[in-house]
Amino acid sequence: MRLTRRTLGPFVGAVAKKLEHYSQFQPSSLTIQQYLDFGRIGTAATSYTFLKNELMVRLANIMQEFSLLPPKLLQMPSSKMVSNWYCESFEDLLKYENAGASTENINAFNEQLQSILKRHAHVVETMAEGLIELRETDGVDIASEKGNCWDLALTFWLCLKYWFLCDRYYLTSPSMKLEMHNAVDKGRPISIVAVPSHLYHIMFELLKNAMRATVEHHGVDDDLPDIKVFVVRGNADLSIKICDRGGGVSRTILERLFNYMYSTAPPPPRDGTQAPLAGYGYGLPLSRLYARYFLGDLFLVSMEGYGTDACIYMKAVPVEASEVLPIYSTSSRRNLTMGPQVADWSHHVPGQGFRPG
């Protein structure tokens, strides 16, 4: 599928042709086991040769998706900022397209990747700001645009940050009870190979939601019930269940919680003075996207008036944890631009359809 004028707009001449060229290739889907194997036996030169091409393919594909967003959204300042970040990163990588795998080039490429990583550190938050700007412009309702829209234990020490946030907002926080069961190596600590940033976002979002619901349902002056977390390592899956007594939600609301830009909290402050505890509306859908990226899943079971259970499944065997990458074609354009809003690309993962959420 050819790129549109909106995608090629920031580019001219040869760069625009390169973007269109790389957008015609499909990203390579890798398993966690392949990452591990390469880390043991791969060389810096091999990594450089693969990444300098693969990253341009992935950037070109995501920019192709970006061009399918609603035109009004693409005009928002924050959306333009994100678009410019991707354009700048693509041009940065293009400098190495024909550069050999010399030590000097490899070192420069590594430094360039670190710069790109910092540049894209706040893409999610900035894109959410763009949606908020759209909603505030002439009273635009995000729902009216949906016809064109897209739709561990080793990290539990980070819970200190969740509790700090909760104490900062509410001056109180519930306790957490953690139970861990290793059904494969009984009596031994649970370990799993995963992407730390993905796992951090998932756990942060779910624990944050559980704490907020518990405090707001019971009040800051009451004895707060514990949040219970169960971690189980099986032969095929690592399963995590987070149980709260935060009052739960109705089935009607539950069906909407995984919609992008839907939030039960008020919009966050936009003065930049503090990190929001809730309100952007991308936390849960993005968490599920991260869970499904390596063939896992995330879903909620809620009892209105009592509480909610959040269940996360992750592949425990690295060779089975294969990337699920969006592939853009004529059908993807049709899904994003015609008819009612459809599920995101992770919805089509084999074996995912039987779970609620």
CSV table of C-alpha atoms in Angstrom, one decimal:
chain,number,residue,atom,x,y,z
A,1,MET,CA,0.0,0.0,0.0
A,2,ARG,CA,1.4,3.4,-1.0
A,3,LEU,CA,1.9,6.1,1.7
A,4,THR,CA,-0.4,9.0,1.6
A,5,ARG,CA,0.4,12.7,1.1
A,6,ARG,CA,-0.2,13.2,4.8
A,7,THR,CA,2.6,10.8,5.7
A,8,LEU,CA,5.1,12.0,3.1
A,9,GLY,CA,4.3,15.6,3.8
A,10,PRO,CA,7.3,16.3,6.2
A,11,PHE,CA,9.7,14.7,3.7
A,12,VAL,CA,11.0,15.7,0.3
A,13,GLY,CA,12.8,14.1,-2.6
A,14,ALA,CA,14.9,11.0,-1.8
A,15,VAL,CA,13.8,10.7,1.8
A,16,ALA,CA,10.2,10.5,0.8
A,17,LYS,CA,11.0,7.8,-1.6
A,18,LYS,CA,13.0,5.9,1.0
A,19,LEU,CA,10.0,6.1,3.4
A,20,GLU,CA,7.7,4.7,0.8
A,21,HIS,CA,10.2,2.0,-0.1
A,22,TYR,CA,10.6,0.7,3.5
A,23,SER,CA,6.8,0.9,4.2
A,24,GLN,CA,6.3,-1.9,1.7
A,25,PHE,CA,8.1,-4.4,3.8
A,26,GLN,CA,6.7,-6.3,6.7
A,27,PRO,CA,8.4,-6.1,10.1
A,28,SER,CA,10.2,-9.3,11.3
A,29,SER,CA,8.4,-11.0,14.2
A,30,LEU,CA,10.9,-12.5,16.7
A,31,THR,CA,10.4,-14.7,19.8
A,32,ILE,CA,11.9,-13.9,23.1
A,33,GLN,CA,14.0,-17.1,22.7
A,34,GLN,CA,15.5,-15.6,19.5
A,35,TYR,CA,16.5,-12.5,21.5
A,36,LEU,CA,18.1,-14.6,24.1
A,37,ASP,CA,20.0,-16.8,21.6
A,38,PHE,CA,21.3,-13.8,19.8
A,39,GLY,CA,22.4,-12.2,23.0
A,40,ARG,CA,24.6,-15.3,23.7
A,41,ILE,CA,26.1,-15.9,20.2
A,42,GLY,CA,25.4,-12.9,18.1
A,43,THR,CA,27.9,-10.2,17.3
A,44,ALA,CA,27.7,-6.4,17.3
A,45,ALA,CA,28.2,-6.4,13.5
A,46,THR,CA,25.3,-8.8,12.9
A,47,SER,CA,23.0,-6.8,15.3
A,48,TYR,CA,23.9,-3.6,13.5
A,49,THR,CA,23.2,-5.0,10.1
A,50,PHE,CA,19.8,-6.3,11.2
A,51,LEU,CA,18.7,-3.3,13.2
A,52,LYS,CA,19.5,-0.6,10.8
A,53,ASN,CA,17.1,-2.1,8.3
A,54,GLU,CA,14.5,-3.5,10.6
A,55,LEU,CA,14.0,-0.3,12.5
A,56,MET,CA,13.4,1.7,9.3
A,57,VAL,CA,10.8,-0.9,8.3
A,58,ARG,CA,9.1,-0.6,11.6
A,59,LEU,CA,9.2,3.2,11.7
A,60,ALA,CA,7.9,3.4,8.1
A,61,ASN,CA,5.0,1.0,9.0
A,62,ILE,CA,4.0,2.9,12.1
A,63,MET,CA,4.1,6.2,10.2
A,64,GLN,CA,1.8,4.6,7.6
A,65,GLU,CA,-0.6,3.8,10.5
A,66,PHE,CA,-0.2,7.4,11.7
A,67,SER,CA,-1.4,8.7,8.3
A,68,LEU,CA,-4.7,6.9,8.8
A,69,LEU,CA,-5.6,8.9,11.9
A,70,PRO,CA,-8.4,11.5,11.7
A,71,PRO,CA,-7.3,14.6,9.9
A,72,LYS,CA,-8.4,16.8,12.8
A,73,LEU,CA,-6.3,14.8,15.2
A,74,LEU,CA,-3.3,15.1,13.0
A,75,GLN,CA,-3.6,18.9,13.2
A,76,MET,CA,-3.3,19.0,17.0
A,77,PRO,CA,0.0,20.4,18.3
A,78,SER,CA,0.8,17.2,20.3
A,79,SER,CA,0.0,15.0,17.4
A,80,LYS,CA,2.3,17.0,15.2
A,81,MET,CA,5.1,16.7,17.8
A,82,VAL,CA,4.8,12.9,17.8
A,83,SER,CA,4.8,12.8,14.0
A,84,ASN,CA,7.9,15.0,13.9
A,85,TRP,CA,9.6,12.6,16.3
A,86,TYR,CA,9.1,9.7,14.0
A,87,CYS,CA,10.2,11.7,11.0
A,88,GLU,CA,13.3,12.8,12.7
A,89,SER,CA,14.1,9.3,13.9
A,90,PHE,CA,13.6,7.8,10.4
A,91,GLU,CA,16.0,10.4,9.0
A,92,ASP,CA,18.6,9.6,11.7
A,93,LEU,CA,18.5,5.9,10.9
A,94,LEU,CA,18.6,6.6,7.1
A,95,LYS,CA,22.2,7.9,7.6
A,96,TYR,CA,23.3,4.3,8.3
A,97,GLU,CA,21.5,2.6,5.4
A,98,ASN,CA,24.7,2.1,3.4
A,99,ALA,CA,27.2,2.4,6.2
A,100,GLY,CA,29.4,-0.6,6.7
A,101,ALA,CA,29.7,-2.5,10.0
A,102,SER,CA,32.9,-0.8,11.2
A,103,THR,CA,33.6,-0.3,14.9
A,104,GLU,CA,33.2,3.5,14.4
A,105,ASN,CA,29.8,3.1,12.7
A,106,ILE,CA,28.5,0.6,15.2
A,107,ASN,CA,29.5,2.9,18.1
A,108,ALA,CA,27.8,5.9,16.4
A,109,PHE,CA,24.7,3.8,15.7
A,110,ASN,CA,24.4,2.8,19.4
A,111,GLU,CA,24.6,6.4,20.4
A,112,GLN,CA,22.0,7.3,17.8
A,113,LEU,CA,19.7,4.6,19.2
A,114,GLN,CA,20.0,6.0,22.7
A,115,SER,CA,19.1,9.4,21.4
A,116,ILE,CA,16.0,8.0,19.6
A,117,LEU,CA,15.0,6.1,22.7
A,118,LYS,CA,15.0,9.3,24.7
A,119,ARG,CA,13.1,11.1,22.0
A,120,HIS,CA,10.3,8.6,22.0
A,121,ALA,CA,10.1,8.1,25.8
A,122,HIS,CA,6.9,10.1,26.1
A,123,VAL,CA,5.1,9.2,22.8
A,124,VAL,CA,2.1,7.6,24.6
A,125,GLU,CA,1.5,10.6,27.0
A,126,THR,CA,2.0,13.1,24.2
A,127,MET,CA,-0.4,11.3,21.8
A,128,ALA,CA,-2.9,11.2,24.7
A,129,GLU,CA,-2.5,15.0,25.0
A,130,GLY,CA,-3.3,15.3,21.3
A,131,LEU,CA,-6.6,13.5,21.8
A,132,ILE,CA,-7.4,15.8,24.8
A,133,GLU,CA,-6.6,18.8,22.6
A,134,LEU,CA,-8.9,17.4,19.9
A,135,ARG,CA,-11.7,16.9,22.4
A,136,GLU,CA,-11.3,20.5,23.7
A,137,THR,CA,-11.3,22.0,20.2
A,138,ASP,CA,-14.8,23.2,19.3
A,139,GLY,CA,-16.3,20.6,21.7
A,140,VAL,CA,-15.3,17.7,19.5
A,141,ASP,CA,-16.4,14.4,20.8
A,142,ILE,CA,-13.8,11.6,20.4
A,143,ALA,CA,-16.6,9.1,19.9
A,144,SER,CA,-17.7,11.0,16.8
A,145,GLU,CA,-14.4,10.3,15.2
A,146,LYS,CA,-14.4,6.6,15.8
A,147,GLY,CA,-15.2,5.8,12.2
A,148,ASN,CA,-11.7,6.9,11.4
A,149,CYS,CA,-9.8,6.1,14.6
A,150,TRP,CA,-7.5,3.2,15.4
A,151,ASP,CA,-8.3,1.3,18.2
A,152,LEU,CA,6.4,-10.9,38.5
A,153,ALA,CA,7.7,-10.9,40.8
A,154,LEU,CA,11.0,-9.3,39.6
A,155,THR,CA,9.1,-6.0,39.3
A,156,PHE,CA,7.2,-5.9,42.5
A,157,TRP,CA,9.8,-3.8,44.2
A,158,LEU,CA,8.4,-1.0,42.0
A,159,CYS,CA,5.2,-1.2,44.1
A,160,LEU,CA,6.9,1.4,46.3
A,161,LYS,CA,6.2,4.0,43.6
A,162,TYR,CA,2.5,3.0,43.4
A,163,TRP,CA,2.1,3.4,47.2
A,164,PHE,CA,4.0,6.7,47.1
A,165,LEU,CA,1.6,8.0,44.4
A,166,CYS,CA,-1.5,6.8,46.4
A,167,ASP,CA,-0.2,8.4,49.6
A,168,ARG,CA,0.5,11.6,47.8
A,169,TYR,CA,-3.0,11.9,46.4
A,170,TYR,CA,-5.1,10.4,49.2
A,171,LEU,CA,-2.8,10.6,52.3
A,172,THR,CA,-3.5,6.8,52.7
A,173,SER,CA,-3.1,3.6,50.8
A,174,PRO,CA,-4.2,-0.1,51.2
A,175,SER,CA,-1.7,-2.8,52.0
A,176,MET,CA,-0.8,-5.6,49.6
A,177,LYS,CA,-0.7,-9.3,50.2
A,178,LEU,CA,1.5,-11.2,47.7
A,179,GLU,CA,1.3,-15.0,47.2
A,180,MET,CA,3.6,-16.8,44.8
A,181,HIS,CA,3.4,-20.4,43.7
A,182,ASN,CA,6.0,-22.0,41.4
A,183,ALA,CA,4.4,-25.2,40.1
A,184,VAL,CA,7.5,-26.0,37.9
A,185,ASP,CA,10.3,-25.6,40.4
A,186,LYS,CA,8.6,-25.8,43.7
A,187,GLY,CA,10.2,-23.8,46.5
A,188,ARG,CA,12.3,-21.7,44.1
A,189,PRO,CA,11.8,-18.0,43.2
A,190,ILE,CA,9.7,-17.3,40.1
A,191,SER,CA,11.6,-15.9,37.1
A,192,ILE,CA,10.5,-15.1,33.6
A,193,VAL,CA,12.0,-13.5,30.5
A,194,ALA,CA,9.9,-10.4,29.6
A,195,VAL,CA,10.3,-6.8,28.4
A,196,PRO,CA,10.8,-4.8,31.6
A,197,SER,CA,9.1,-1.7,30.4
A,198,HIS,CA,6.0,-3.6,29.2
A,199,LEU,CA,5.7,-5.5,32.5
A,200,TYR,CA,6.2,-2.3,34.5
A,201,HIS,CA,3.4,-0.5,32.6
A,202,ILE,CA,1.0,-3.4,33.1
A,203,MET,CA,1.7,-3.8,36.8
A,204,PHE,CA,1.7,0.0,37.4
A,205,GLU,CA,-1.6,0.5,35.7
A,206,LEU,CA,-3.4,-2.4,37.4
A,207,LEU,CA,-2.1,-1.8,40.9
A,208,LYS,CA,-2.7,2.0,40.5
A,209,ASN,CA,-6.3,1.3,39.5
A,210,ALA,CA,-6.8,-1.2,42.4
A,211,MET,CA,-5.5,1.3,45.0
A,212,ARG,CA,-7.5,4.2,43.6
A,213,ALA,CA,-10.7,2.2,43.6
A,214,THR,CA,-10.2,0.9,47.1
A,215,VAL,CA,-9.5,4.3,48.6
A,216,GLU,CA,-12.4,6.0,46.8
A,217,HIS,CA,-14.8,3.2,47.6
A,218,HIS,CA,-14.1,2.9,51.3
A,219,GLY,CA,-12.9,6.4,52.1
A,220,VAL,CA,-9.7,7.6,53.6
A,221,ASP,CA,-10.9,7.3,57.2
A,222,ASP,CA,-11.9,3.6,57.0
A,223,ASP,CA,-9.7,0.6,57.4
A,224,LEU,CA,-8.8,-0.3,53.9
A,225,PRO,CA,-9.0,-3.9,52.7
A,226,ASP,CA,-5.8,-5.4,51.3
A,227,ILE,CA,-5.1,-5.7,47.7
A,228,LYS,CA,-4.3,-9.4,47.0
A,229,VAL,CA,-1.8,-10.4,44.3
A,230,PHE,CA,-1.3,-14.0,43.2
A,231,VAL,CA,1.6,-15.0,40.9
A,232,VAL,CA,1.7,-18.6,39.6
A,233,ARG,CA,4.4,-20.1,37.3
A,234,GLY,CA,3.0,-23.0,35.3
A,235,ASN,CA,4.5,-25.0,32.5
A,236,ALA,CA,3.1,-22.8,29.7
A,237,ASP,CA,2.0,-19.6,31.4
A,238,LEU,CA,3.0,-17.2,34.1
A,239,SER,CA,-0.3,-16.0,35.6
A,240,ILE,CA,-0.9,-12.9,37.7
A,241,LYS,CA,-4.1,-12.0,39.4
A,242,ILE,CA,-4.7,-8.7,41.2
A,243,CYS,CA,-7.8,-8.7,43.4
A,244,ASP,CA,-9.3,-5.6,45.0
A,245,ARG,CA,-12.4,-4.7,47.0
A,246,GLY,CA,-12.8,-1.3,45.3
A,247,GLY,CA,-16.5,-1.6,44.6
A,248,GLY,CA,-16.2,-3.0,41.1
A,249,VAL,CA,-18.0,-1.7,38.0
A,250,SER,CA,-21.1,-2.6,36.1
A,251,ARG,CA,-21.0,-4.8,33.0
A,252,THR,CA,-21.8,-1.8,30.9
A,253,ILE,CA,-18.8,0.1,32.1
A,254,LEU,CA,-16.6,-3.0,32.0
A,255,GLU,CA,-17.2,-3.3,28.3
A,256,ARG,CA,-15.9,0.2,27.8
A,257,LEU,CA,-12.7,0.1,30.0
A,258,PHE,CA,-10.5,-1.2,27.1
A,259,ASN,CA,-11.7,1.6,24.8
A,260,TYR,CA,-8.9,4.2,24.1
A,261,MET,CA,-9.6,7.6,25.7
A,262,TYR,CA,-12.3,6.2,28.0
A,263,SER,CA,-11.6,6.8,31.7
A,264,THR,CA,-13.7,6.7,34.9
A,265,ALA,CA,-11.5,9.5,36.3
A,266,PRO,CA,-11.6,13.2,35.6
A,267,PRO,CA,-9.1,14.6,33.0
A,268,PRO,CA,-5.6,15.0,34.5
A,269,PRO,CA,-4.2,18.5,35.2
A,270,ARG,CA,-2.3,19.9,32.2
A,271,ASP,CA,-0.1,22.3,34.0
A,272,GLY,CA,2.8,19.8,34.1
A,273,THR,CA,3.2,20.2,37.9
A,274,GLN,CA,2.6,16.5,38.8
A,275,ALA,CA,2.2,13.1,37.2
A,276,PRO,CA,-1.5,12.1,36.9
A,277,LEU,CA,-2.8,9.1,38.8
A,278,ALA,CA,-5.5,8.6,36.2
A,279,GLY,CA,-7.6,10.3,33.5
A,280,TYR,CA,-5.8,9.9,30.2
A,281,GLY,CA,-7.8,6.8,29.2
A,282,TYR,CA,-5.0,4.8,27.6
A,283,GLY,CA,-3.8,2.8,30.6
A,284,LEU,CA,-5.8,-0.4,30.3
A,285,PRO,CA,-5.9,-0.7,26.5
A,286,LEU,CA,-2.2,-0.1,26.2
A,287,SER,CA,-1.6,-2.6,29.1
A,288,ARG,CA,-3.5,-5.3,27.2
A,289,LEU,CA,-1.6,-4.4,24.0
A,290,TYR,CA,1.7,-4.9,25.9
A,291,ALA,CA,0.4,-8.2,27.4
A,292,ARG,CA,-0.6,-9.5,23.9
A,293,TYR,CA,2.6,-8.4,22.2
A,294,PHE,CA,4.3,-11.7,23.1
A,295,LEU,CA,1.1,-13.8,22.9
A,296,GLY,CA,-0.1,-13.1,26.4
A,297,ASP,CA,-3.4,-11.6,27.5
A,298,LEU,CA,-5.1,-9.3,30.0
A,299,PHE,CA,-8.7,-9.3,31.1
A,300,LEU,CA,-11.0,-8.1,33.9
A,301,VAL,CA,-13.7,-9.8,36.0
A,302,SER,CA,-15.7,-7.4,38.1
A,303,MET,CA,-18.5,-7.7,40.6
A,304,GLU,CA,-20.4,-4.4,40.9
A,305,GLY,CA,-20.6,-3.5,44.6
A,306,TYR,CA,-17.6,-5.6,45.6
A,307,GLY,CA,-14.4,-5.5,43.6
A,308,THR,CA,-12.5,-6.4,40.5
A,309,ASP,CA,-10.0,-9.1,39.6
A,310,ALA,CA,-7.4,-8.3,36.9
A,311,CYS,CA,-5.8,-11.3,35.3
A,312,ILE,CA,-2.6,-11.3,33.3
A,313,TYR,CA,-1.2,-14.2,31.3
A,314,MET,CA,2.3,-14.2,29.9
A,315,LYS,CA,4.2,-17.0,28.0
A,316,ALA,CA,6.5,-18.7,30.4
A,317,VAL,CA,8.6,-20.4,27.7
A,318,PRO,CA,10.7,-17.9,25.7
A,319,VAL,CA,10.5,-19.9,22.4
A,320,GLU,CA,6.7,-19.6,22.5
A,321,ALA,CA,6.6,-15.9,23.1
A,322,SER,CA,6.5,-14.6,19.6
A,323,GLU,CA,6.0,-10.9,18.7
A,324,VAL,CA,2.6,-9.9,17.4
A,325,LEU,CA,3.3,-7.1,14.9
A,326,PRO,CA,0.7,-5.0,13.1
A,327,ILE,CA,0.8,-5.6,9.3
A,328,TYR,CA,-0.7,-2.8,7.2
A,329,SER,CA,-2.4,-3.5,4.0
A,330,THR,CA,-5.5,-2.5,2.0
A,331,SER,CA,-7.7,-4.3,4.6
A,332,SER,CA,-6.1,-2.4,7.5
A,333,ARG,CA,-6.9,0.9,5.8
A,334,ARG,CA,-10.5,-0.2,5.4
A,335,ASN,CA,-10.7,-1.2,9.0
A,336,LEU,CA,-9.4,2.1,10.2
A,337,THR,CA,-11.3,4.4,7.9
A,338,MET,CA,-14.7,2.8,7.3
A,339,GLY,CA,-17.6,1.6,9.5
A,340,PRO,CA,-17.7,1.3,13.2
A,341,GLN,CA,-14.5,1.1,15.3
A,342,VAL,CA,-12.9,-2.3,15.3
A,343,ALA,CA,-10.5,-4.0,17.8
A,344,ASP,CA,-6.8,-3.2,17.5
A,345,TRP,CA,-4.4,-5.5,15.7
A,346,SER,CA,-3.7,-7.6,18.8
A,347,HIS,CA,-7.3,-8.8,18.9
A,348,HIS,CA,-6.5,-11.2,16.1
A,349,VAL,CA,-3.9,-13.2,18.1
A,350,PRO,CA,-4.7,-16.9,17.8
A,351,GLY,CA,-6.3,-18.3,20.9
A,352,GLN,CA,-7.3,-15.0,22.4
A,353,GLY,CA,-10.9,-14.8,21.3
A,354,PHE,CA,-12.4,-16.9,24.1
A,355,ARG,CA,-11.5,-14.5,26.9
A,356,PRO,CA,-13.7,-11.6,28.0
A,357,GLY,CA,-12.4,-8.1,27.9
